[in-house]
Amino acid sequence: MPEDDLTLLIDAARKAGAVARGFVGATAKRWDKPDNAGPVTEADLAVNDLLLSELRRARPDYGWLSEETEDNTDRLGHERVFIIDPIDGTRSFVEGSDTWAHSLAVAEGGTVTAAVVYLPMRDMLYAAHRGGGATFNGAPIRTSEVGRLAEATVLAARPALVAERWHGGAAPVFKRSYRPSLAYRMALVADASFDAMITLRRTWEWDIAAGTLIVAEAGGSCTTATGAPLRFNNRDPRVDGIVAGGPSVQRALIDALA
């Protein structure tokens, strides 16, 4: 049941936070992944090991997809799969920031059914299960009702504003902000701290799986950057960008994209 999976994810996320806090940002050993895939630290690996042990022991029949576990096709044969980013925002972790997050999700038949985004340094826990609404530290949350882009606050990296990606050769007018963790950006959309978020680069499933359900259960909309529905546990675990927000502003962003 999604409710039981959510309870499991919440407990695992809090345990992950305790492990991650045992490492001190810049002093944690770190490596650079091949092909300019970004940094990884001993904290990422320790959290991944904990979550793999805790979650697979509780649900041995679920598949496993994590940023810090070498992928294989075994997960494709499972109806349900864990989709995990042990630390989303590793660069922020290394810098000593407090805006990195654990992102934990369960997908069933390609659809996320339970999700947690947890920022342990801020004790901020966003959670949702299918049909149960979304919460922040236990309180219900809803996405923004803003509809006009000119009035919207949008979380986006600067490359998303490249002129050729937009109709008319220029990005529409909106107030842009940024947070390094994609999972955290989606959580901030879910609780209406921001009206929408957008990323146009190819995006790993583990960055967005949990946030997708939390936004949707908060009343918002999430699609690829082309407006297509999101599906998870794909053979290639990447999607073609993502646009998330309150329904009106999300649709306006999709319509404005070239």
PDB file of C-alpha atoms in Angstrom:
ATOM      1  CA  MET A   1       0.000   0.000   0.000  1.00  0.00           C
ATOM      2  CA  PRO A   2       1.314   3.518  -0.782  1.00  0.00           C
ATOM      3  CA  GLU A   3       0.598   4.621   2.802  1.00  0.00           C
ATOM      4  CA  ASP A   4       2.821   1.861   4.176  1.00  0.00           C
ATOM      5  CA  ASP A   5       5.552   2.667   1.657  1.00  0.00           C
ATOM      6  CA  LEU A   6       5.407   6.321   2.686  1.00  0.00           C
ATOM      7  CA  THR A   7       5.866   5.423   6.357  1.00  0.00           C
ATOM      8  CA  LEU A   8       8.888   3.362   5.351  1.00  0.00           C
ATOM      9  CA  LEU A   9      10.362   6.198   3.261  1.00  0.00           C
ATOM     10  CA  ILE A  10       9.913   8.768   6.039  1.00  0.00           C
ATOM     11  CA  ASP A  11      11.683   6.561   8.557  1.00  0.00           C
ATOM     12  CA  ALA A  12      14.496   5.824   6.099  1.00  0.00           C
ATOM     13  CA  ALA A  13      14.906   9.507   5.195  1.00  0.00           C
ATOM     14  CA  ARG A  14      15.336  10.491   8.837  1.00  0.00           C
ATOM     15  CA  LYS A  15      17.922   7.752   9.341  1.00  0.00           C
ATOM     16  CA  ALA A  16      19.691   8.957   6.200  1.00  0.00           C
ATOM     17  CA  GLY A  17      19.767  12.465   7.619  1.00  0.00           C
ATOM     18  CA  ALA A  18      21.458  11.233  10.770  1.00  0.00           C
ATOM     19  CA  VAL A  19      24.130   9.498   8.678  1.00  0.00           C
ATOM     20  CA  ALA A  20      24.703  12.495   6.410  1.00  0.00           C
ATOM     21  CA  ARG A  21      25.020  14.901   9.329  1.00  0.00           C
ATOM     22  CA  GLY A  22      27.895  12.770  10.591  1.00  0.00           C
ATOM     23  CA  PHE A  23      30.019  14.109   7.733  1.00  0.00           C
ATOM     24  CA  VAL A  24      31.154  17.703   7.617  1.00  0.00           C
ATOM     25  CA  GLY A  25      30.644  19.149   4.121  1.00  0.00           C
ATOM     26  CA  ALA A  26      34.038  20.240   2.880  1.00  0.00           C
ATOM     27  CA  THR A  27      35.941  17.707   5.022  1.00  0.00           C
ATOM     28  CA  ALA A  28      34.122  14.700   3.559  1.00  0.00           C
ATOM     29  CA  LYS A  29      36.255  12.806   1.061  1.00  0.00           C
ATOM     30  CA  ARG A  30      35.083  13.532  -2.470  1.00  0.00           C
ATOM     31  CA  TRP A  31      35.723  12.384  -6.020  1.00  0.00           C
ATOM     32  CA  ASP A  32      34.681  13.636  -9.426  1.00  0.00           C
ATOM     33  CA  LYS A  33      32.574  11.226 -11.460  1.00  0.00           C
ATOM     34  CA  PRO A  34      33.615  10.370 -15.029  1.00  0.00           C
ATOM     35  CA  ASP A  35      32.277  12.364 -17.984  1.00  0.00           C
ATOM     36  CA  ASN A  36      31.827  15.557 -15.952  1.00  0.00           C
ATOM     37  CA  ALA A  37      28.915  13.958 -14.059  1.00  0.00           C
ATOM     38  CA  GLY A  38      29.669  15.983 -10.936  1.00  0.00           C
ATOM     39  CA  PRO A  39      31.121  15.225  -7.512  1.00  0.00           C
ATOM     40  CA  VAL A  40      30.378  12.356  -5.167  1.00  0.00           C
ATOM     41  CA  THR A  41      31.409  12.186  -1.513  1.00  0.00           C
ATOM     42  CA  GLU A  42      31.790   9.498   1.106  1.00  0.00           C
ATOM     43  CA  ALA A  43      28.558  10.851   2.582  1.00  0.00           C
ATOM     44  CA  ASP A  44      26.639  10.095  -0.644  1.00  0.00           C
ATOM     45  CA  LEU A  45      27.916   6.533  -0.556  1.00  0.00           C
ATOM     46  CA  ALA A  46      27.238   6.034   3.160  1.00  0.00           C
ATOM     47  CA  VAL A  47      23.661   7.262   2.758  1.00  0.00           C
ATOM     48  CA  ASN A  48      23.176   5.074  -0.302  1.00  0.00           C
ATOM     49  CA  ASP A  49      24.414   2.014   1.621  1.00  0.00           C
ATOM     50  CA  LEU A  50      22.052   2.746   4.501  1.00  0.00           C
ATOM     51  CA  LEU A  51      19.028   3.239   2.243  1.00  0.00           C
ATOM     52  CA  LEU A  52      19.804   0.164   0.160  1.00  0.00           C
ATOM     53  CA  SER A  53      19.992  -1.929   3.320  1.00  0.00           C
ATOM     54  CA  GLU A  54      16.921  -0.454   5.027  1.00  0.00           C
ATOM     55  CA  LEU A  55      14.604  -0.301   2.036  1.00  0.00           C
ATOM     56  CA  ARG A  56      15.488  -3.539   0.290  1.00  0.00           C
ATOM     57  CA  ARG A  57      15.303  -5.447   3.568  1.00  0.00           C
ATOM     58  CA  ALA A  58      11.777  -4.114   4.084  1.00  0.00           C
ATOM     59  CA  ARG A  59      10.708  -4.607   0.428  1.00  0.00           C
ATOM     60  CA  PRO A  60      12.914  -7.319  -1.120  1.00  0.00           C
ATOM     61  CA  ASP A  61      10.570  -7.639  -4.093  1.00  0.00           C
ATOM     62  CA  TYR A  62      11.048  -3.977  -5.145  1.00  0.00           C
ATOM     63  CA  GLY A  63      13.587  -2.954  -7.770  1.00  0.00           C
ATOM     64  CA  TRP A  64      16.301  -0.377  -7.129  1.00  0.00           C
ATOM     65  CA  LEU A  65      17.414   2.731  -9.030  1.00  0.00           C
ATOM     66  CA  SER A  66      19.821   5.119  -7.307  1.00  0.00           C
ATOM     67  CA  GLU A  67      22.301   7.731  -8.425  1.00  0.00           C
ATOM     68  CA  GLU A  68      25.026   6.029  -6.391  1.00  0.00           C
ATOM     69  CA  THR A  69      24.387   2.395  -7.388  1.00  0.00           C
ATOM     70  CA  GLU A  70      25.554   1.060 -10.743  1.00  0.00           C
ATOM     71  CA  ASP A  71      22.417   0.594 -12.801  1.00  0.00           C
ATOM     72  CA  ASN A  72      21.349  -2.651 -14.401  1.00  0.00           C
ATOM     73  CA  THR A  73      18.250  -3.918 -16.152  1.00  0.00           C
ATOM     74  CA  ASP A  74      17.043  -6.082 -13.251  1.00  0.00           C
ATOM     75  CA  ARG A  75      14.814  -3.250 -12.041  1.00  0.00           C
ATOM     76  CA  LEU A  76      12.846  -3.343 -15.299  1.00  0.00           C
ATOM     77  CA  GLY A  77      11.399  -6.686 -14.303  1.00  0.00           C
ATOM     78  CA  HIS A  78       9.901  -5.317 -11.074  1.00  0.00           C
ATOM     79  CA  GLU A  79       6.423  -3.804 -10.903  1.00  0.00           C
ATOM     80  CA  ARG A  80       7.536  -1.560  -8.032  1.00  0.00           C
ATOM     81  CA  VAL A  81      10.901   0.146  -7.751  1.00  0.00           C
ATOM     82  CA  PHE A  82      12.681   2.466  -5.319  1.00  0.00           C
ATOM     83  CA  ILE A  83      14.056   5.595  -7.041  1.00  0.00           C
ATOM     84  CA  ILE A  84      16.638   7.244  -4.807  1.00  0.00           C
ATOM     85  CA  ASP A  85      18.980  10.216  -4.778  1.00  0.00           C
ATOM     86  CA  PRO A  86      20.996   9.782  -1.569  1.00  0.00           C
ATOM     87  CA  ILE A  87      22.096  13.440  -1.571  1.00  0.00           C
ATOM     88  CA  ASP A  88      20.558  15.763  -4.141  1.00  0.00           C
ATOM     89  CA  GLY A  89      22.732  18.863  -4.238  1.00  0.00           C
ATOM     90  CA  THR A  90      26.124  17.296  -3.496  1.00  0.00           C
ATOM     91  CA  ARG A  91      27.941  20.485  -4.485  1.00  0.00           C
ATOM     92  CA  SER A  92      25.928  22.347  -1.848  1.00  0.00           C
ATOM     93  CA  PHE A  93      26.785  19.650   0.685  1.00  0.00           C
ATOM     94  CA  VAL A  94      30.492  20.057  -0.100  1.00  0.00           C
ATOM     95  CA  GLU A  95      30.202  23.836   0.255  1.00  0.00           C
ATOM     96  CA  GLY A  96      28.633  23.496   3.702  1.00  0.00           C
ATOM     97  CA  SER A  97      25.204  24.713   2.591  1.00  0.00           C
ATOM     98  CA  ASP A  98      22.019  23.400   4.202  1.00  0.00           C
ATOM     99  CA  THR A  99      19.907  23.151   1.022  1.00  0.00           C
ATOM    100  CA  TRP A 100      20.825  19.599  -0.026  1.00  0.00           C
ATOM    101  CA  ALA A 101      18.175  16.901   0.291  1.00  0.00           C
ATOM    102  CA  HIS A 102      17.451  13.203   0.378  1.00  0.00           C
ATOM    103  CA  SER A 103      14.998  12.253  -2.380  1.00  0.00           C
ATOM    104  CA  LEU A 104      13.181   8.930  -1.968  1.00  0.00           C
ATOM    105  CA  ALA A 105      10.353   7.536  -4.084  1.00  0.00           C
ATOM    106  CA  VAL A 106       8.496   4.357  -4.941  1.00  0.00           C
ATOM    107  CA  ALA A 107       7.146   3.952  -8.471  1.00  0.00           C
ATOM    108  CA  GLU A 108       4.608   1.347  -9.507  1.00  0.00           C
ATOM    109  CA  GLY A 109       3.964   0.626 -13.153  1.00  0.00           C
ATOM    110  CA  GLY A 110       5.855   3.790 -14.093  1.00  0.00           C
ATOM    111  CA  THR A 111       3.926   6.090 -11.734  1.00  0.00           C
ATOM    112  CA  VAL A 112       5.264   7.417  -8.427  1.00  0.00           C
ATOM    113  CA  THR A 113       3.076   6.281  -5.527  1.00  0.00           C
ATOM    114  CA  ALA A 114       5.021   7.381  -2.427  1.00  0.00           C
ATOM    115  CA  ALA A 115       7.609  10.125  -2.035  1.00  0.00           C
ATOM    116  CA  VAL A 116       9.751  12.002   0.467  1.00  0.00           C
ATOM    117  CA  VAL A 117      12.069  14.964   0.078  1.00  0.00           C
ATOM    118  CA  TYR A 118      13.960  15.627   3.316  1.00  0.00           C
ATOM    119  CA  LEU A 119      16.408  18.434   4.122  1.00  0.00           C
ATOM    120  CA  PRO A 120      18.070  17.190   7.317  1.00  0.00           C
ATOM    121  CA  MET A 121      20.022  20.369   8.100  1.00  0.00           C
ATOM    122  CA  ARG A 122      16.723  22.283   8.156  1.00  0.00           C
ATOM    123  CA  ASP A 123      14.525  19.431   9.410  1.00  0.00           C
ATOM    124  CA  MET A 124      12.184  20.034   6.480  1.00  0.00           C
ATOM    125  CA  LEU A 125      10.250  16.962   5.369  1.00  0.00           C
ATOM    126  CA  TYR A 126       7.949  16.970   2.353  1.00  0.00           C
ATOM    127  CA  ALA A 127       5.891  13.832   1.802  1.00  0.00           C
ATOM    128  CA  ALA A 128       3.072  12.408  -0.295  1.00  0.00           C
ATOM    129  CA  HIS A 129       1.416   9.162  -1.255  1.00  0.00           C
ATOM    130  CA  ARG A 130      -0.910   8.643  -4.177  1.00  0.00           C
ATOM    131  CA  GLY A 131      -4.374   9.968  -3.399  1.00  0.00           C
ATOM    132  CA  GLY A 132      -3.376  11.215   0.048  1.00  0.00           C
ATOM    133  CA  GLY A 133      -2.354  14.825  -0.594  1.00  0.00           C
ATOM    134  CA  ALA A 134       1.041  16.366   0.129  1.00  0.00           C
ATOM    135  CA  THR A 135       2.450  17.614   3.420  1.00  0.00           C
ATOM    136  CA  PHE A 136       5.290  19.707   4.791  1.00  0.00           C
ATOM    137  CA  ASN A 137       6.318  18.603   8.298  1.00  0.00           C
ATOM    138  CA  GLY A 138       2.904  16.985   8.605  1.00  0.00           C
ATOM    139  CA  ALA A 139       0.804  19.978   7.494  1.00  0.00           C
ATOM    140  CA  PRO A 140      -1.098  19.940   4.169  1.00  0.00           C
ATOM    141  CA  ILE A 141       0.341  22.046   1.339  1.00  0.00           C
ATOM    142  CA  ARG A 142      -1.026  23.382  -1.962  1.00  0.00           C
ATOM    143  CA  THR A 143       0.625  24.786  -5.055  1.00  0.00           C
ATOM    144  CA  SER A 144       0.280  28.405  -6.146  1.00  0.00           C
ATOM    145  CA  GLU A 145      -2.795  29.736  -7.934  1.00  0.00           C
ATOM    146  CA  VAL A 146      -0.835  32.354  -9.897  1.00  0.00           C
ATOM    147  CA  GLY A 147      -1.639  32.069 -13.586  1.00  0.00           C
ATOM    148  CA  ARG A 148       0.220  34.853 -15.417  1.00  0.00           C
ATOM    149  CA  LEU A 149       3.927  34.427 -16.107  1.00  0.00           C
ATOM    150  CA  ALA A 150       4.543  38.134 -15.586  1.00  0.00           C
ATOM    151  CA  GLU A 151       3.440  37.679 -11.971  1.00  0.00           C
ATOM    152  CA  ALA A 152       5.199  34.357 -11.407  1.00  0.00           C
ATOM    153  CA  THR A 153       8.300  33.433  -9.443  1.00  0.00           C
ATOM    154  CA  VAL A 154      10.070  30.581 -11.244  1.00  0.00           C
ATOM    155  CA  LEU A 155      12.985  28.457 -10.068  1.00  0.00           C
ATOM    156  CA  ALA A 156      15.320  28.000 -13.028  1.00  0.00           C
ATOM    157  CA  ALA A 157      19.013  27.876 -13.849  1.00  0.00           C
ATOM    158  CA  ARG A 158      20.281  30.497 -16.302  1.00  0.00           C
ATOM    159  CA  PRO A 159      20.632  28.041 -19.227  1.00  0.00           C
ATOM    160  CA  ALA A 160      16.839  27.621 -19.182  1.00  0.00           C
ATOM    161  CA  LEU A 161      16.554  31.235 -20.343  1.00  0.00           C
ATOM    162  CA  VAL A 162      18.452  30.720 -23.618  1.00  0.00           C
ATOM    163  CA  ALA A 163      16.454  32.633 -26.223  1.00  0.00           C
ATOM    164  CA  GLU A 164      16.103  29.878 -28.816  1.00  0.00           C
ATOM    165  CA  ARG A 165      14.259  27.632 -26.371  1.00  0.00           C
ATOM    166  CA  TRP A 166      11.283  30.033 -26.291  1.00  0.00           C
ATOM    167  CA  HIS A 167       8.649  31.194 -28.771  1.00  0.00           C
ATOM    168  CA  GLY A 168       9.500  34.612 -30.167  1.00  0.00           C
ATOM    169  CA  GLY A 169      13.205  34.189 -29.498  1.00  0.00           C
ATOM    170  CA  ALA A 170      13.138  35.396 -25.896  1.00  0.00           C
ATOM    171  CA  ALA A 171      12.217  33.927 -22.535  1.00  0.00           C
ATOM    172  CA  PRO A 172       8.959  35.321 -21.124  1.00  0.00           C
ATOM    173  CA  VAL A 173       9.089  37.815 -18.294  1.00  0.00           C
ATOM    174  CA  PHE A 174       9.015  36.253 -14.838  1.00  0.00           C
ATOM    175  CA  LYS A 175      10.996  36.582 -11.635  1.00  0.00           C
ATOM    176  CA  ARG A 176      13.764  33.971 -11.653  1.00  0.00           C
ATOM    177  CA  SER A 177      15.299  32.379  -8.577  1.00  0.00           C
ATOM    178  CA  TYR A 178      17.520  29.335  -8.109  1.00  0.00           C
ATOM    179  CA  ARG A 179      18.181  26.489  -5.669  1.00  0.00           C
ATOM    180  CA  PRO A 180      20.828  23.871  -6.478  1.00  0.00           C
ATOM    181  CA  SER A 181      18.777  20.797  -5.522  1.00  0.00           C
ATOM    182  CA  LEU A 182      16.109  19.833  -8.056  1.00  0.00           C
ATOM    183  CA  ALA A 183      14.207  17.903  -5.382  1.00  0.00           C
ATOM    184  CA  TYR A 184      14.155  20.995  -3.162  1.00  0.00           C
ATOM    185  CA  ARG A 185      13.023  23.196  -6.057  1.00  0.00           C
ATOM    186  CA  MET A 186      10.042  20.922  -6.631  1.00  0.00           C
ATOM    187  CA  ALA A 187       9.205  20.890  -2.925  1.00  0.00           C
ATOM    188  CA  LEU A 188       9.235  24.698  -2.877  1.00  0.00           C
ATOM    189  CA  VAL A 189       6.766  24.657  -5.765  1.00  0.00           C
ATOM    190  CA  ALA A 190       4.552  22.186  -3.909  1.00  0.00           C
ATOM    191  CA  ASP A 191       4.232  24.466  -0.874  1.00  0.00           C
ATOM    192  CA  ALA A 192       3.727  27.594  -3.040  1.00  0.00           C
ATOM    193  CA  SER A 193       6.960  29.236  -1.922  1.00  0.00           C
ATOM    194  CA  PHE A 194       7.482  29.573  -5.690  1.00  0.00           C
ATOM    195  CA  ASP A 195       4.956  29.374  -8.493  1.00  0.00           C
ATOM    196  CA  ALA A 196       6.872  27.034 -10.794  1.00  0.00           C
ATOM    197  CA  MET A 197      10.210  25.461 -11.661  1.00  0.00           C
ATOM    198  CA  ILE A 198      11.767  24.516 -14.971  1.00  0.00           C
ATOM    199  CA  THR A 199      14.819  22.680 -16.210  1.00  0.00           C
ATOM    200  CA  LEU A 200      15.368  22.025 -19.908  1.00  0.00           C
ATOM    201  CA  ARG A 201      18.358  19.702 -19.711  1.00  0.00           C
ATOM    202  CA  ARG A 202      17.927  15.935 -19.713  1.00  0.00           C
ATOM    203  CA  THR A 203      17.157  15.037 -16.131  1.00  0.00           C
ATOM    204  CA  TRP A 204      17.772  11.874 -14.135  1.00  0.00           C
ATOM    205  CA  GLU A 205      14.727  10.172 -12.684  1.00  0.00           C
ATOM    206  CA  TRP A 206      16.197  10.146  -9.173  1.00  0.00           C
ATOM    207  CA  ASP A 207      16.349  13.953  -9.167  1.00  0.00           C
ATOM    208  CA  ILE A 208      12.639  14.392  -9.802  1.00  0.00           C
ATOM    209  CA  ALA A 209      10.673  11.236  -8.973  1.00  0.00           C
ATOM    210  CA  ALA A 210       9.806  12.209  -5.403  1.00  0.00           C
ATOM    211  CA  GLY A 211       9.145  15.852  -6.240  1.00  0.00           C
ATOM    212  CA  THR A 212       6.823  14.918  -9.089  1.00  0.00           C
ATOM    213  CA  LEU A 213       4.348  13.192  -6.782  1.00  0.00           C
ATOM    214  CA  ILE A 214       4.622  15.836  -4.055  1.00  0.00           C
ATOM    215  CA  VAL A 215       3.782  18.587  -6.554  1.00  0.00           C
ATOM    216  CA  ALA A 216       0.927  16.589  -8.083  1.00  0.00           C
ATOM    217  CA  GLU A 217      -0.595  15.724  -4.703  1.00  0.00           C
ATOM    218  CA  ALA A 218      -0.353  19.397  -3.746  1.00  0.00           C
ATOM    219  CA  GLY A 219      -2.601  20.189  -6.718  1.00  0.00           C
ATOM    220  CA  GLY A 220       0.077  21.097  -9.234  1.00  0.00           C
ATOM    221  CA  SER A 221       1.121  19.804 -12.647  1.00  0.00           C
ATOM    222  CA  CYS A 222       4.373  18.175 -13.770  1.00  0.00           C
ATOM    223  CA  THR A 223       5.332  17.220 -17.318  1.00  0.00           C
ATOM    224  CA  THR A 224       8.405  16.967 -19.465  1.00  0.00           C
ATOM    225  CA  ALA A 225       9.544  20.199 -21.076  1.00  0.00           C
ATOM    226  CA  THR A 226       7.549  19.210 -24.160  1.00  0.00           C
ATOM    227  CA  GLY A 227       4.360  18.747 -22.134  1.00  0.00           C
ATOM    228  CA  ALA A 228       4.447  14.940 -22.192  1.00  0.00           C
ATOM    229  CA  PRO A 229       3.416  12.889 -19.132  1.00  0.00           C
ATOM    230  CA  LEU A 230       6.215  11.689 -16.876  1.00  0.00           C
ATOM    231  CA  ARG A 231       6.912   7.960 -16.606  1.00  0.00           C
ATOM    232  CA  PHE A 232       9.491   6.344 -14.355  1.00  0.00           C
ATOM    233  CA  ASN A 233      11.691   3.247 -14.269  1.00  0.00           C
ATOM    234  CA  ASN A 234      12.607   3.673 -17.925  1.00  0.00           C
ATOM    235  CA  ARG A 235      15.421   1.675 -19.505  1.00  0.00           C
ATOM    236  CA  ASP A 236      17.245   5.003 -19.920  1.00  0.00           C
ATOM    237  CA  PRO A 237      16.434   6.680 -16.583  1.00  0.00           C
ATOM    238  CA  ARG A 238      16.376  10.215 -17.949  1.00  0.00           C
ATOM    239  CA  VAL A 239      13.548  12.491 -19.018  1.00  0.00           C
ATOM    240  CA  ASP A 240      13.548  15.420 -21.437  1.00  0.00           C
ATOM    241  CA  GLY A 241      13.523  18.220 -18.912  1.00  0.00           C
ATOM    242  CA  ILE A 242      10.707  19.059 -16.540  1.00  0.00           C
ATOM    243  CA  VAL A 243       8.238  21.867 -15.909  1.00  0.00           C
ATOM    244  CA  ALA A 244       6.322  21.861 -12.615  1.00  0.00           C
ATOM    245  CA  GLY A 245       4.003  24.378 -11.030  1.00  0.00           C
ATOM    246  CA  GLY A 246       0.489  25.392 -10.185  1.00  0.00           C
ATOM    247  CA  PRO A 247      -1.684  24.214 -13.106  1.00  0.00           C
ATOM    248  CA  SER A 248      -2.166  27.616 -14.748  1.00  0.00           C
ATOM    249  CA  VAL A 249       1.407  28.836 -14.654  1.00  0.00           C
ATOM    250  CA  GLN A 250       2.750  25.401 -15.582  1.00  0.00           C
ATOM    251  CA  ARG A 251       0.579  25.389 -18.705  1.00  0.00           C
ATOM    252  CA  ALA A 252       1.689  28.923 -19.531  1.00  0.00           C
ATOM    253  CA  LEU A 253       5.345  27.879 -19.375  1.00  0.00           C
ATOM    254  CA  ILE A 254       4.748  24.863 -21.604  1.00  0.00           C
ATOM    255  CA  ASP A 255       2.916  27.061 -24.135  1.00  0.00           C
ATOM    256  CA  ALA A 256       5.769  29.576 -24.138  1.00  0.00           C
ATOM    257  CA  LEU A 257       8.461  27.009 -24.864  1.00  0.00           C
ATOM    258  CA  ALA A 258       9.546  26.582 -28.466  1.00  0.00           C
TER     259      ALA A 258
END
